[in-house]
Amino acid sequence: QVQLVESGGGLVQAGGSLRLSCTASGNIFRINNMGWYRQAPGAQRELVAIISSGGSTNAADSVKGRFAISRDNNQNTVYLQMNSLNPEDTGVYYCNADLLLIMSDRTVVPGTPGGYWGQGTQVTVSS
């Protein structure tokens, strides 16, 4: 069973910073892409940033230059450093991991299509 646990959300004033963390645990063989998504009230979930196992990154235009995604493969952890926050960044932030599982008989199988999700962490930016 795979679990993703996020932390680091909270309330911050515009212009402030937050750092989100997400750690994956369970019968994981390898994690491929890890990403952060967010969902504002009344809006669809959107991609914020994504990072490959090799460290290649991509981010939404709205956060480029302000947010940075990184990961620690040894700790199965992905981070999102968020600077110069503004009220439009408010929402629930979710991490996602696309991974391979190792089973009890030592076979390696793909994980759930679309990856695994954390429970979400609330980020609120006040003006």
Short mmCIF file of C-alpha atoms in Angstrom, two decimals:
data_model
loop_
_atom_site.label_atom_id
_atom_site.label_comp_id
_atom_site.label_asym_id
_atom_site.label_seq_id
_atom_site.Cartn_x
_atom_site.Cartn_y
_atom_site.Cartn_z
CA GLN A 1 0.00 0.00 0.00
CA VAL A 2 1.33 3.41 -0.98
CA GLN A 3 0.82 6.59 1.01
CA LEU A 4 1.76 10.17 0.19
CA VAL A 5 1.83 12.57 3.11
CA GLU A 6 2.07 16.32 2.54
CA SER A 7 3.04 19.03 4.98
CA GLY A 8 3.99 22.69 5.03
CA GLY A 9 0.79 24.48 4.09
CA GLY A 10 -0.63 27.38 6.04
CA LEU A 11 -1.64 31.01 6.05
CA VAL A 12 0.80 33.59 4.74
CA GLN A 13 0.64 37.22 3.67
CA ALA A 14 1.10 38.24 0.07
CA GLY A 15 4.78 38.36 -0.78
CA GLY A 16 5.61 35.64 1.71
CA SER A 17 7.01 32.14 1.25
CA LEU A 18 6.10 28.58 2.11
CA ARG A 19 7.79 25.25 1.54
CA LEU A 20 5.69 22.16 0.95
CA SER A 21 6.95 18.62 1.44
CA CYS A 22 5.49 15.30 0.35
CA THR A 23 6.89 11.90 1.31
CA ALA A 24 5.87 8.64 -0.29
CA SER A 25 5.98 5.33 1.55
CA GLY A 26 4.98 1.74 0.95
CA ASN A 27 6.04 -1.04 -1.38
CA ILE A 28 7.76 1.32 -3.79
CA PHE A 29 10.35 0.08 -6.24
CA ARG A 30 10.95 3.34 -8.03
CA ILE A 31 9.26 6.72 -8.32
CA ASN A 32 9.16 8.23 -11.78
CA ASN A 33 7.58 11.68 -12.05
CA MET A 34 6.54 13.56 -8.94
CA GLY A 35 4.38 16.63 -9.13
CA TRP A 36 2.43 19.27 -7.31
CA TYR A 37 -1.10 20.24 -8.28
CA ARG A 38 -3.48 22.75 -6.77
CA GLN A 39 -7.19 23.32 -6.68
CA ALA A 40 -8.72 26.68 -5.91
CA PRO A 41 -12.32 26.92 -4.69
CA GLY A 42 -14.71 26.33 -7.57
CA ALA A 43 -11.89 25.55 -9.99
CA GLN A 44 -10.42 22.43 -11.51
CA ARG A 45 -7.23 20.88 -10.24
CA GLU A 46 -4.25 22.21 -12.17
CA LEU A 47 -0.62 21.27 -12.52
CA VAL A 48 1.79 23.52 -10.65
CA ALA A 49 5.13 21.81 -11.24
CA ILE A 50 6.53 18.40 -12.07
CA ILE A 51 9.94 16.77 -11.72
CA SER A 52 11.28 13.59 -13.28
CA SER A 53 13.40 10.99 -11.53
CA GLY A 54 16.42 12.53 -13.23
CA GLY A 55 15.63 16.02 -12.02
CA SER A 56 14.11 17.59 -15.14
CA THR A 57 11.40 20.06 -14.19
CA ASN A 58 8.47 21.86 -15.71
CA ALA A 59 6.16 24.42 -14.18
CA ALA A 60 3.01 26.33 -14.97
CA ASP A 61 3.63 29.75 -16.47
CA SER A 62 1.85 31.38 -13.53
CA VAL A 63 4.48 30.15 -11.06
CA LYS A 64 7.68 30.25 -13.12
CA GLY A 65 10.29 32.36 -11.42
CA ARG A 66 8.49 32.13 -8.07
CA PHE A 67 8.11 28.42 -7.30
CA ALA A 68 10.78 25.72 -7.42
CA ILE A 69 10.24 21.97 -7.31
CA SER A 70 12.93 19.59 -6.09
CA ARG A 71 13.17 16.04 -4.81
CA ASP A 72 15.24 13.74 -2.65
CA ASN A 73 15.16 10.30 -4.24
CA ASN A 74 16.73 8.66 -1.19
CA GLN A 75 13.87 9.93 0.97
CA ASN A 76 11.09 9.52 -1.65
CA THR A 77 10.29 13.15 -1.00
CA VAL A 78 9.32 16.04 -3.26
CA TYR A 79 9.42 19.69 -2.24
CA LEU A 80 7.79 22.85 -3.51
CA GLN A 81 9.44 26.11 -2.51
CA MET A 82 6.94 28.91 -3.04
CA ASN A 83 8.12 32.52 -2.99
CA SER A 84 6.43 35.83 -3.73
CA LEU A 85 3.05 34.29 -3.00
CA ASN A 86 -0.08 36.14 -4.03
CA PRO A 87 -3.78 35.57 -3.26
CA GLU A 88 -4.23 33.76 -6.59
CA ASP A 89 -1.98 31.00 -5.25
CA THR A 90 -4.58 30.12 -2.61
CA GLY A 91 -5.89 26.58 -2.80
CA VAL A 92 -5.39 22.99 -1.73
CA TYR A 93 -2.06 21.65 -2.91
CA TYR A 94 -1.75 17.97 -3.73
CA CYS A 95 1.31 15.93 -4.53
CA ASN A 96 1.26 13.14 -7.06
CA ALA A 97 3.69 10.31 -7.69
CA ASP A 98 3.90 7.99 -10.66
CA LEU A 99 5.70 4.89 -9.51
CA LEU A 100 6.54 1.21 -9.81
CA LEU A 101 5.58 -1.21 -7.04
CA ILE A 102 7.54 -4.19 -5.76
CA MET A 103 5.30 -7.06 -4.78
CA SER A 104 5.78 -9.72 -2.10
CA ASP A 105 7.09 -12.15 -4.70
CA ARG A 106 9.65 -9.52 -5.78
CA THR A 107 8.01 -8.80 -9.09
CA VAL A 108 7.85 -5.18 -10.18
CA VAL A 109 4.56 -3.84 -11.51
CA PRO A 110 3.26 -0.42 -12.52
CA GLY A 111 1.37 1.53 -9.92
CA THR A 112 -2.07 3.03 -10.34
CA PRO A 113 -2.54 4.77 -13.71
CA GLY A 114 -2.39 8.49 -13.14
CA GLY A 115 -0.29 8.05 -10.04
CA TYR A 116 -0.97 8.26 -6.34
CA TRP A 117 -2.25 11.34 -4.53
CA GLY A 118 -1.68 12.88 -1.15
CA GLN A 119 -4.49 14.13 1.03
CA GLY A 120 -3.79 17.77 0.19
CA THR A 121 -2.52 20.70 2.21
CA GLN A 122 -4.23 24.08 2.36
CA VAL A 123 -2.33 27.18 1.29
CA THR A 124 -4.01 30.52 1.97
CA VAL A 125 -2.44 33.80 0.89
CA SER A 126 -3.95 36.95 2.34
CA SER A 127 -3.77 40.29 0.59
#
